[in-house]
PDB file of C-alpha atoms in Angstrom:
ATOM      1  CA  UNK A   1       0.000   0.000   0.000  1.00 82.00           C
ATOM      2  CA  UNK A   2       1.446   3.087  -1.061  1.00 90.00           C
ATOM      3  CA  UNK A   3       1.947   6.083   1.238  1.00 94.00           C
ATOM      4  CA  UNK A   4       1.013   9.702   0.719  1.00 96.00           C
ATOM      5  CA  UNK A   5       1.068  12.525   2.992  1.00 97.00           C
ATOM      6  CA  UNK A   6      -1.331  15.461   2.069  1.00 97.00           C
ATOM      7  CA  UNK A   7       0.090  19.435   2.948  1.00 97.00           C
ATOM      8  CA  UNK A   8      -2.825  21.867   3.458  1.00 96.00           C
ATOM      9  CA  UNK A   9      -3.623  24.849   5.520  1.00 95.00           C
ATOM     10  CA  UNK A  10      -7.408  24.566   4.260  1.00 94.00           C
ATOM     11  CA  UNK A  11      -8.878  22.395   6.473  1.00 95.00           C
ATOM     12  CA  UNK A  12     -12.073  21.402   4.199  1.00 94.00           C
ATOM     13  CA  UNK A  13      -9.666  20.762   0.965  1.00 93.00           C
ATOM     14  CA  UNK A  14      -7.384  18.299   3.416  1.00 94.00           C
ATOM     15  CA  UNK A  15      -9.738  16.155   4.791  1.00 96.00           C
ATOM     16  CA  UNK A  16     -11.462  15.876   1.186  1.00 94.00           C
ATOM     17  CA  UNK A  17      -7.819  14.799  -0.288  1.00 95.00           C
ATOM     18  CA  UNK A  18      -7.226  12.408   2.509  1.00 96.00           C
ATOM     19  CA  UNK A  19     -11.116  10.768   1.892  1.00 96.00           C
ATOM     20  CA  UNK A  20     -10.414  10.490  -1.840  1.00 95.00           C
ATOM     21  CA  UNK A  21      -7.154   8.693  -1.246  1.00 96.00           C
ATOM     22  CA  UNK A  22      -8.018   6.685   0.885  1.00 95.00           C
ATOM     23  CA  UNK A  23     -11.169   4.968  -0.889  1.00 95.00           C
ATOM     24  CA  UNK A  24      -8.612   4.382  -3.866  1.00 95.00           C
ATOM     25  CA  UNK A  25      -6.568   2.346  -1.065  1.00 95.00           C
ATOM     26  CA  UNK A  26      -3.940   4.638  -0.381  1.00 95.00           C
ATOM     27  CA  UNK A  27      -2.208   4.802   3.768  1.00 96.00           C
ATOM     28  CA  UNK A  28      -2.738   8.715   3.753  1.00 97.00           C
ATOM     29  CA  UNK A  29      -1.249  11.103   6.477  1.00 97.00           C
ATOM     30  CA  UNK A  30      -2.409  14.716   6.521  1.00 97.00           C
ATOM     31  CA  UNK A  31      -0.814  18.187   7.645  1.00 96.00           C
ATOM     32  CA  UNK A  32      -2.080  21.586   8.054  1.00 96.00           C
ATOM     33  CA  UNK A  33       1.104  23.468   7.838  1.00 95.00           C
ATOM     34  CA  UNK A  34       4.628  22.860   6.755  1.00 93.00           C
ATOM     35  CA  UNK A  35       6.461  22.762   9.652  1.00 91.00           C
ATOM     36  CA  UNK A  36       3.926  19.257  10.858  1.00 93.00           C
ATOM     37  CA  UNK A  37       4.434  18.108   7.353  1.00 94.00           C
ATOM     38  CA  UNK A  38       8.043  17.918   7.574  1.00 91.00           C
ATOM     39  CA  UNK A  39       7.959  15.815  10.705  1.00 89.00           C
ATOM     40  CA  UNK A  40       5.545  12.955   9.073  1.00 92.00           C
ATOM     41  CA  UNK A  41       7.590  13.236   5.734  1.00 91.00           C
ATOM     42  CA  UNK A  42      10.593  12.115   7.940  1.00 85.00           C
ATOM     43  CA  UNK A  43       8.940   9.467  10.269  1.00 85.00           C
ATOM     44  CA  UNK A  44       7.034   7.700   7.419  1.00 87.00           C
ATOM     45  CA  UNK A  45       9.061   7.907   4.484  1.00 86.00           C
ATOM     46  CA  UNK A  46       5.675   8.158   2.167  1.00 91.00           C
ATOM     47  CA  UNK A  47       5.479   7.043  -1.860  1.00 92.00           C
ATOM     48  CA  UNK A  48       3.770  10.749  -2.514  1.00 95.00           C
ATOM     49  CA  UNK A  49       3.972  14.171  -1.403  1.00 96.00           C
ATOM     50  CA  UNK A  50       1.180  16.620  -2.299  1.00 96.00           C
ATOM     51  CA  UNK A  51       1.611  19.947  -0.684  1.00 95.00           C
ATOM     52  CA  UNK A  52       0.038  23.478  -1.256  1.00 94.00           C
ATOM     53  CA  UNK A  53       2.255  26.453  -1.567  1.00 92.00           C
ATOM     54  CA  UNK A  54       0.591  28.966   0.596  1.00 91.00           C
ATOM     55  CA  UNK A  55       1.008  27.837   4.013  1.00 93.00           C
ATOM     56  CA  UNK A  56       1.949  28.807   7.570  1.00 87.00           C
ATOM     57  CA  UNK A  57       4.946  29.070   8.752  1.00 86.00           C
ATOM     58  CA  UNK A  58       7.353  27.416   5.731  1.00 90.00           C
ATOM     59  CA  UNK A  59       5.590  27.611   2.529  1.00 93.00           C
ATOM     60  CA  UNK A  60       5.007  25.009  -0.332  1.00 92.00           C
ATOM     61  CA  UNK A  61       8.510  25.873  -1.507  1.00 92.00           C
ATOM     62  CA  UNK A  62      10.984  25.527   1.671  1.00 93.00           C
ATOM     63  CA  UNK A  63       9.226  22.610   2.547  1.00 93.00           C
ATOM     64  CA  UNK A  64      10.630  21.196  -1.157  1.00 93.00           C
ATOM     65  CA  UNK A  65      13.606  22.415  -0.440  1.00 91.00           C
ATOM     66  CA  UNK A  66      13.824  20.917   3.349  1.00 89.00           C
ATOM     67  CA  UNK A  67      13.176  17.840   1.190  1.00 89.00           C
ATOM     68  CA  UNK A  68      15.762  18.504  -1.346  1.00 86.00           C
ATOM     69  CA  UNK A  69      18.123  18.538   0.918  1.00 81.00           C
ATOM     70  CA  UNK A  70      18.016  14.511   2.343  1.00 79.00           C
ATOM     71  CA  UNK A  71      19.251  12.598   0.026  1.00 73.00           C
ATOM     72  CA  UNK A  72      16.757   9.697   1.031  1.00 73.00           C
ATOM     73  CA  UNK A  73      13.849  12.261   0.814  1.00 82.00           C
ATOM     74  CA  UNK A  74      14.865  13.921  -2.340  1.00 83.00           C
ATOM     75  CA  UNK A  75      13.453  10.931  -4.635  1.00 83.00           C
ATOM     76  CA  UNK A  76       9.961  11.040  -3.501  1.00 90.00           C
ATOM     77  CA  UNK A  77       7.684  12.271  -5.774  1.00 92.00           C
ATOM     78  CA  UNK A  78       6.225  16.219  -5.090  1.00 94.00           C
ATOM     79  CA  UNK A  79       2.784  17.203  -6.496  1.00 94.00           C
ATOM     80  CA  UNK A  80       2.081  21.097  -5.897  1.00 92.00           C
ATOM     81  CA  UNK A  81      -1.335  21.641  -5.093  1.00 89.00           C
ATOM     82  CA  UNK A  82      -1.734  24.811  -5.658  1.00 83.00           C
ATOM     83  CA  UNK A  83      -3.845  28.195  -7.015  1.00 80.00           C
ATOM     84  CA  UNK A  84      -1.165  30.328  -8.332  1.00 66.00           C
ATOM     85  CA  UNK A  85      -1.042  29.471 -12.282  1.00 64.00           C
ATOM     86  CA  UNK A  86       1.556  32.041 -13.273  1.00 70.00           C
ATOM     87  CA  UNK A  87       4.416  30.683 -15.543  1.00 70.00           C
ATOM     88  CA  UNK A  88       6.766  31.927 -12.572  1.00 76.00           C
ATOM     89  CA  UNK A  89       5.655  30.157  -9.640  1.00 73.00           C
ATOM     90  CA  UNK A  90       5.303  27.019 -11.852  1.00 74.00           C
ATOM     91  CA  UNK A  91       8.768  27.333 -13.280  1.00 77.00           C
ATOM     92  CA  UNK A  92      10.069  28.129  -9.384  1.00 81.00           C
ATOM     93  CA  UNK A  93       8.505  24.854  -8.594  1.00 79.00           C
ATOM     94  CA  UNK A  94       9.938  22.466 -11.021  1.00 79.00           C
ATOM     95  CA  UNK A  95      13.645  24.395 -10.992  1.00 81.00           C
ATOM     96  CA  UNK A  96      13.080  23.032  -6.877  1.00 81.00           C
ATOM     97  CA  UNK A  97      12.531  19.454  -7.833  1.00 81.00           C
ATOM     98  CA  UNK A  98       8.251  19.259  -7.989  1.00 86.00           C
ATOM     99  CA  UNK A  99       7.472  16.373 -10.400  1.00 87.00           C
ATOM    100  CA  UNK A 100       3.812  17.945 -11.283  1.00 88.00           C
ATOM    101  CA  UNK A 101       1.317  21.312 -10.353  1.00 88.00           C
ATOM    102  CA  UNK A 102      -2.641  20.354  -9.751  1.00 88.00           C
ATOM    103  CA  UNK A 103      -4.476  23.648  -9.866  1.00 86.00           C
ATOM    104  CA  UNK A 104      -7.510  24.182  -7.722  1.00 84.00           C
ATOM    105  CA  UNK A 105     -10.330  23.563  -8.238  1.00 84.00           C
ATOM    106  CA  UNK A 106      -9.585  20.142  -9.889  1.00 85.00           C
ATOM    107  CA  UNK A 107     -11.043  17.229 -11.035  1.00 88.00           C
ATOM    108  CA  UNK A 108     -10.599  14.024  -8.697  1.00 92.00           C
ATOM    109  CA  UNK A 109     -10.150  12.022 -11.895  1.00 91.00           C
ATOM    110  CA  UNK A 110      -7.362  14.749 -12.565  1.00 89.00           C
ATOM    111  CA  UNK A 111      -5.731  14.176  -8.972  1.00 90.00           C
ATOM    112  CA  UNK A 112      -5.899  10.554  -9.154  1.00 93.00           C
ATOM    113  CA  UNK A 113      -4.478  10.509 -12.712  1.00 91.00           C
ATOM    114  CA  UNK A 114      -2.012  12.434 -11.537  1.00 90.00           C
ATOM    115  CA  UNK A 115      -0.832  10.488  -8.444  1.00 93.00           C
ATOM    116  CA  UNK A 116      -0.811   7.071 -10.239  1.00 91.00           C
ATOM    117  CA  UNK A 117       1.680   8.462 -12.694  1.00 88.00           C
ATOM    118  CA  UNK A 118       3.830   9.759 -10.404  1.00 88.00           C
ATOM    119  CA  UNK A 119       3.903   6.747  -8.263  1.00 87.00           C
ATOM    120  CA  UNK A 120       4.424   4.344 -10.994  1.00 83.00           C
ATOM    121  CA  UNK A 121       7.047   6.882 -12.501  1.00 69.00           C
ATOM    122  CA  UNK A 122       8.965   6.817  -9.258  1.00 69.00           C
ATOM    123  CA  UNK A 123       8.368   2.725  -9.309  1.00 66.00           C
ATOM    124  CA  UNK A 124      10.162   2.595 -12.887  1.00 54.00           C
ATOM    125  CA  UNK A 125      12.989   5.261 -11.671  1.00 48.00           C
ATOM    126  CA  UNK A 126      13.838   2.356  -9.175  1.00 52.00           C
ATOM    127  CA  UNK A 127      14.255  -0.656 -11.156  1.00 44.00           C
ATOM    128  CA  UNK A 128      17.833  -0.800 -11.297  1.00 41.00           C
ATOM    129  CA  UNK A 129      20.065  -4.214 -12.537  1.00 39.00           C
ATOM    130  CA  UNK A 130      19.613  -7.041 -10.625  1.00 43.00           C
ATOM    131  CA  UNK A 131      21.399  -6.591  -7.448  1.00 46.00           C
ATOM    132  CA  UNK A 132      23.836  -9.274  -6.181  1.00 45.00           C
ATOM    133  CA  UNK A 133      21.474 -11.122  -3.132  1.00 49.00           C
ATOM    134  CA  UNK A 134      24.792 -11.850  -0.371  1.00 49.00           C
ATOM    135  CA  UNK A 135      24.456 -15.561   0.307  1.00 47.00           C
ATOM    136  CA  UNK A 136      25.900 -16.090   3.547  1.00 46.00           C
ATOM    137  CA  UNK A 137      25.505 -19.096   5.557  1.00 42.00           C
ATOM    138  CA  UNK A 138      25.805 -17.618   9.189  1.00 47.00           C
ATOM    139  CA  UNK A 139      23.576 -14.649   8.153  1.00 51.00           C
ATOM    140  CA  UNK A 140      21.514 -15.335  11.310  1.00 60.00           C
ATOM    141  CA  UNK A 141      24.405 -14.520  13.496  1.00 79.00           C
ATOM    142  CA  UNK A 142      26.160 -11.410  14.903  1.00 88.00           C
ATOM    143  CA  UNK A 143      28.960 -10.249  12.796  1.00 89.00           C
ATOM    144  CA  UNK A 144      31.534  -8.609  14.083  1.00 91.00           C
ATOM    145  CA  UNK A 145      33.290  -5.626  13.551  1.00 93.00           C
ATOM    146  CA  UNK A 146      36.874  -6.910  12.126  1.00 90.00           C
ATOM    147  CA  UNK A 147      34.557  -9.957  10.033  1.00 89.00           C
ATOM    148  CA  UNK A 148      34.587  -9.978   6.100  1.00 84.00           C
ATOM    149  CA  UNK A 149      31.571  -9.543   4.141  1.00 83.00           C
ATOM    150  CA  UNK A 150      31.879 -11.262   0.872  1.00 77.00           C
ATOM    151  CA  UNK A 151      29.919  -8.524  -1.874  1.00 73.00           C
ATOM    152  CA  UNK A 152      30.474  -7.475  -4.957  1.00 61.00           C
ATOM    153  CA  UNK A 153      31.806  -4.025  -6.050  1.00 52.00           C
ATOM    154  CA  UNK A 154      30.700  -3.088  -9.387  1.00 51.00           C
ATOM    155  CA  UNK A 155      31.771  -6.342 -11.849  1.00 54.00           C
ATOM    156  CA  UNK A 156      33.995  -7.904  -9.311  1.00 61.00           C
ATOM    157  CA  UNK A 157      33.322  -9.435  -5.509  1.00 67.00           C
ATOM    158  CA  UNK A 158      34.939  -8.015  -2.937  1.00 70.00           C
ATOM    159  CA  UNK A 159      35.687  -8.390   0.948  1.00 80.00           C
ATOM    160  CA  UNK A 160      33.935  -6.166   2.845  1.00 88.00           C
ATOM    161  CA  UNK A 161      35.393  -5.654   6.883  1.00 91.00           C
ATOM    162  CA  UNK A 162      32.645  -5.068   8.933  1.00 94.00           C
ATOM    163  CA  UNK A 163      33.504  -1.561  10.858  1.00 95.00           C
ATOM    164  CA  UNK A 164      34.355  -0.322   7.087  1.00 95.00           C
ATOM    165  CA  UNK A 165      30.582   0.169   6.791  1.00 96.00           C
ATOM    166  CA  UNK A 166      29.635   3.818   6.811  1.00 96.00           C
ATOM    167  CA  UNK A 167      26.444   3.492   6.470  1.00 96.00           C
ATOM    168  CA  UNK A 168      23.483   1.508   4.835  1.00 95.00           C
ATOM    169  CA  UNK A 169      19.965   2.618   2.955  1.00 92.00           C
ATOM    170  CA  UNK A 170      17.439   0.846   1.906  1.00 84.00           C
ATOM    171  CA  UNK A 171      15.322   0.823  -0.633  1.00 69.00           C
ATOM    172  CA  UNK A 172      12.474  -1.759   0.340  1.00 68.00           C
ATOM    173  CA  UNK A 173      14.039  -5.550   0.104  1.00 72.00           C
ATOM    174  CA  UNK A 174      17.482  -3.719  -1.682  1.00 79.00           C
ATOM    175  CA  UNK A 175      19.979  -2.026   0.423  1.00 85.00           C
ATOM    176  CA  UNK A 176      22.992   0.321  -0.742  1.00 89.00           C
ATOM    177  CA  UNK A 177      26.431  -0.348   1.758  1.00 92.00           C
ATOM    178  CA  UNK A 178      29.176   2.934   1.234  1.00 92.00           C
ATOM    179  CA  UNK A 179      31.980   1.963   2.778  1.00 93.00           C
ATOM    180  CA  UNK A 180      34.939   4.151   4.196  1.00 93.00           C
ATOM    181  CA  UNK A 181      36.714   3.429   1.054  1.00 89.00           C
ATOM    182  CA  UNK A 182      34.399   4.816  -1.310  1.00 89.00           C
ATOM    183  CA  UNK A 183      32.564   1.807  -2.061  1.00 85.00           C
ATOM    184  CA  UNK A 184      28.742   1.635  -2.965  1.00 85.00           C
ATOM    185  CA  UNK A 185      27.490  -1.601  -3.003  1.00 85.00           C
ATOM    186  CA  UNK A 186      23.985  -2.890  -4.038  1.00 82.00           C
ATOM    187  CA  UNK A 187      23.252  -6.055  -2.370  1.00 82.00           C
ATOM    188  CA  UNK A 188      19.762  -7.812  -1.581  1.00 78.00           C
ATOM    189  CA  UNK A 189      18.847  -7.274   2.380  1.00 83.00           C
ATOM    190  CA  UNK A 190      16.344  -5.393   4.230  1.00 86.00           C
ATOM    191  CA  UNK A 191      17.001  -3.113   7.578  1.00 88.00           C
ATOM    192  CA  UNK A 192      15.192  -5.985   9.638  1.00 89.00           C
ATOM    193  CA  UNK A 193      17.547  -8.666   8.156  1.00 89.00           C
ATOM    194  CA  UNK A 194      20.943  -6.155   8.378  1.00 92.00           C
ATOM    195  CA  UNK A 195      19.019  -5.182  11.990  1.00 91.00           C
ATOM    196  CA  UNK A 196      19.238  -8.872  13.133  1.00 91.00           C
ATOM    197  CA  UNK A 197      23.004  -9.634  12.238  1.00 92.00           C
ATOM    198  CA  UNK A 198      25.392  -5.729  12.597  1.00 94.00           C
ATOM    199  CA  UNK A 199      26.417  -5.463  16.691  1.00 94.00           C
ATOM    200  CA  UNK A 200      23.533  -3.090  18.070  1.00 91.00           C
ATOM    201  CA  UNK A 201      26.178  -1.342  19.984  1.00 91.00           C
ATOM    202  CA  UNK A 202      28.133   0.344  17.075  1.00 94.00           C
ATOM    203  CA  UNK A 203      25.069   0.369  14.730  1.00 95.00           C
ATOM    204  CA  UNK A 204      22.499   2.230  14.868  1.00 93.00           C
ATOM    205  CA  UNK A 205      19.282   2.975  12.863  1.00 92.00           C
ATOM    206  CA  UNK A 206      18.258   6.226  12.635  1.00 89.00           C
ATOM    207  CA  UNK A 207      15.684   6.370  10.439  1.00 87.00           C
ATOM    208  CA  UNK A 208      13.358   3.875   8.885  1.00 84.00           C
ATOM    209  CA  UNK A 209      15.839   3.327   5.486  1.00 88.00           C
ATOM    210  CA  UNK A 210      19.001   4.167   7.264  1.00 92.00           C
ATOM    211  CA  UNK A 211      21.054   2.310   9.880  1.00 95.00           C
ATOM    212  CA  UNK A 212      24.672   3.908  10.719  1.00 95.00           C
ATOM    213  CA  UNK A 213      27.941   3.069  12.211  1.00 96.00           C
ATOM    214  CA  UNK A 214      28.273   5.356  15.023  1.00 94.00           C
ATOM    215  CA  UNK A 215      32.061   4.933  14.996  1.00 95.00           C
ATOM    216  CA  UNK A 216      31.849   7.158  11.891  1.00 96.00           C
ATOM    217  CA  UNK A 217      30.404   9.976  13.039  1.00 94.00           C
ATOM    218  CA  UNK A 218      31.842  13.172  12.650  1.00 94.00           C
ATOM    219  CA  UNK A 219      29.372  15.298  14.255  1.00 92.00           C
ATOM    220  CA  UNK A 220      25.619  15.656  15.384  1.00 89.00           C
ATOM    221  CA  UNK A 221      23.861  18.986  14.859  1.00 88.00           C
ATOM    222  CA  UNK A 222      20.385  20.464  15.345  1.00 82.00           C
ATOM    223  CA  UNK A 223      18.607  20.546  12.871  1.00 80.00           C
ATOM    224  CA  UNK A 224      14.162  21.399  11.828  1.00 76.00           C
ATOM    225  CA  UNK A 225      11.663  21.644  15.166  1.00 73.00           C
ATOM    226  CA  UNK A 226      13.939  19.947  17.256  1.00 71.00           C
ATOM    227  CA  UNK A 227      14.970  16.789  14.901  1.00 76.00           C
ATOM    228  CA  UNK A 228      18.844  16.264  14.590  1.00 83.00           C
ATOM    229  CA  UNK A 229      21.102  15.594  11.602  1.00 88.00           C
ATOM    230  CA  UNK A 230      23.729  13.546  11.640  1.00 92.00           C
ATOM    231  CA  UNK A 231      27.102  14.058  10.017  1.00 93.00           C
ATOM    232  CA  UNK A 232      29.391  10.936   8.663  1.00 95.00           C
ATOM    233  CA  UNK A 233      33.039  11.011   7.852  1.00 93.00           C
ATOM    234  CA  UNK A 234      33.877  10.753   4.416  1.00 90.00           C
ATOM    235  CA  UNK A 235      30.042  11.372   3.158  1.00 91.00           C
ATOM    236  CA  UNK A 236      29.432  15.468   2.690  1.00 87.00           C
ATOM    237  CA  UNK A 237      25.437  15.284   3.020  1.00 88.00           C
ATOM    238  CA  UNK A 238      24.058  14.335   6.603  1.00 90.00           C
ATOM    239  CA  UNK A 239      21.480  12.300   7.788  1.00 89.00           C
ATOM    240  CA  UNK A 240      18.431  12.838   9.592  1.00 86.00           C
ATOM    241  CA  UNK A 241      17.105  11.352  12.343  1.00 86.00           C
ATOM    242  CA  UNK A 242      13.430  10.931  12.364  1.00 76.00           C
ATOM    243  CA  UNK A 243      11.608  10.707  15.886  1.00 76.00           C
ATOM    244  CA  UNK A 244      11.188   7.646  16.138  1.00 76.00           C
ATOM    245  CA  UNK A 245      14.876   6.913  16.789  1.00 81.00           C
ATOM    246  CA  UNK A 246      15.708  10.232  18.036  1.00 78.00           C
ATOM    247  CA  UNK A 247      15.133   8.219  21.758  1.00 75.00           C
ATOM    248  CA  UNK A 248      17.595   5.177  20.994  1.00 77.00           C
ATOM    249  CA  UNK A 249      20.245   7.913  19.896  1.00 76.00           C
ATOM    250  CA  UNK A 250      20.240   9.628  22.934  1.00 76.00           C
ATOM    251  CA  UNK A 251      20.684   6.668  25.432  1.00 77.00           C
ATOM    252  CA  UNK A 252      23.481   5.346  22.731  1.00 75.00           C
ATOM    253  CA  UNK A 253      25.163   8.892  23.904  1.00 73.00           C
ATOM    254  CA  UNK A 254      24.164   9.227  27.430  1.00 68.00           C
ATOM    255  CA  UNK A 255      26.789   9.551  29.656  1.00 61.00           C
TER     256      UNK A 255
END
């Protein structure tokens, strides 16, 4: 079931757009300004973003660009929802990143249209090659931190040492490993399966698609409404933590 999280100040147009949704069978989370919208954007990762651009607080236009900068937000898919039909604001909107501009009033066969598009569209954009799937016979057990992963890099396979592990994201069942050496490695695993077998105590997931290895870190900042991001040597764009495991990070740090 694909997520989508609705941004809008008018309280009659939300609640329509989250009704509409979710008869088509669509999980559908719902914000009245941008600042809200931000928080459930990090926390549940949705499929879809439609968002107006006149709202309180951050408008239709930081909140894409909030977005923009998370590399594991960046990808979703951004629908304006919006009044303002000049060339300019439309033109603002796609230089930003938005994948498509509903006007109001619209057509629900418009909006619907427009969201299964998008959503398959984003489905395509992540069909990659066939990932190598790691086939290891003690993947039920700890590994730990000086152990060799056996993966493939690009056309060869490589070892992999454990603590060399920057970080990993996930993509549903796929994963991506970057590695202190540069590496990025595409391998077949889930955060619940990588979850079950990296030592809890140097690993740590931050956010539903991204688990970390704390020994890496370079620094932790404040970041939006009290959320923190998290910076990694060797990798220039930082992390955020979502809510959810802003908790677990804290005792990790506790003195």
């Amino acid at each position: 079931m694909s997520k989508i999280v609705v941004i809008e100040d008018d309280n009659s147009v939300r609640e329509n757009l989250l009704k509409i949704l979710l008869v088509e069978g669509y999980e559908v989370f719902g914000a009245s300004n941008g600042k809200d919208g931000l928080l459930i954007i990090i926390d549940e990762d949705p499929d879809l973003i439609i968002c107006d651009i006149m709202l309180p607080d951050l408008d239709g236009y930081q909140v894409l660009e909030k977005i923009s900068e998370n590399k594991l937000l960046r990808a979703i898919p951004f629908i304006f929802l919006t009044a303002k039909v000049e060339m300019s604001d439309i033109r603002r909107g796609m230089n930003l990143g938005a994948d498509d501009y509903i006007t109001k009033p619209f057509h629900v066969s418009d909006l619907l249209d427009a969201v299964k598009i998008r959503l398959m569209k984003s489905k395509v954009r992540s069909v990659t090659t066939e990932p190598y799937e790691e086939e290891d016979e003690s993947k039920n057990k700890i590994l730990d931190l000086n152990q060799r992963l056996f993966l493939p890099s690009g056309s060869d396979v490589q070892f992999v040492i454990v603590n060399d592990i920057l970080c990993i994201t996930s993509d549903t069942a796929h994963s991506l490993i970057q590695t202190s050496k540069g590496e990025k490695i595409l391998v077949r695993k889930n955060m619940k399966e990588w979850e079950a077998i990296l030592p809890e105590d140097t690993f740590l997931r931050i956010h539903k698609s991204t688990i970390i290895n704390i020994n890496w870190i370079q620094k932790i900042e404040k970041w939006f409404n009290n959320s923190y991001r998290i910076i990694l040597q060797d990798i220039k764009e930082p992390f955020v933590i979502s809510r959810k495991y802003a908790t677990k990070l804290r005792e990790t740090f506790r003195p």
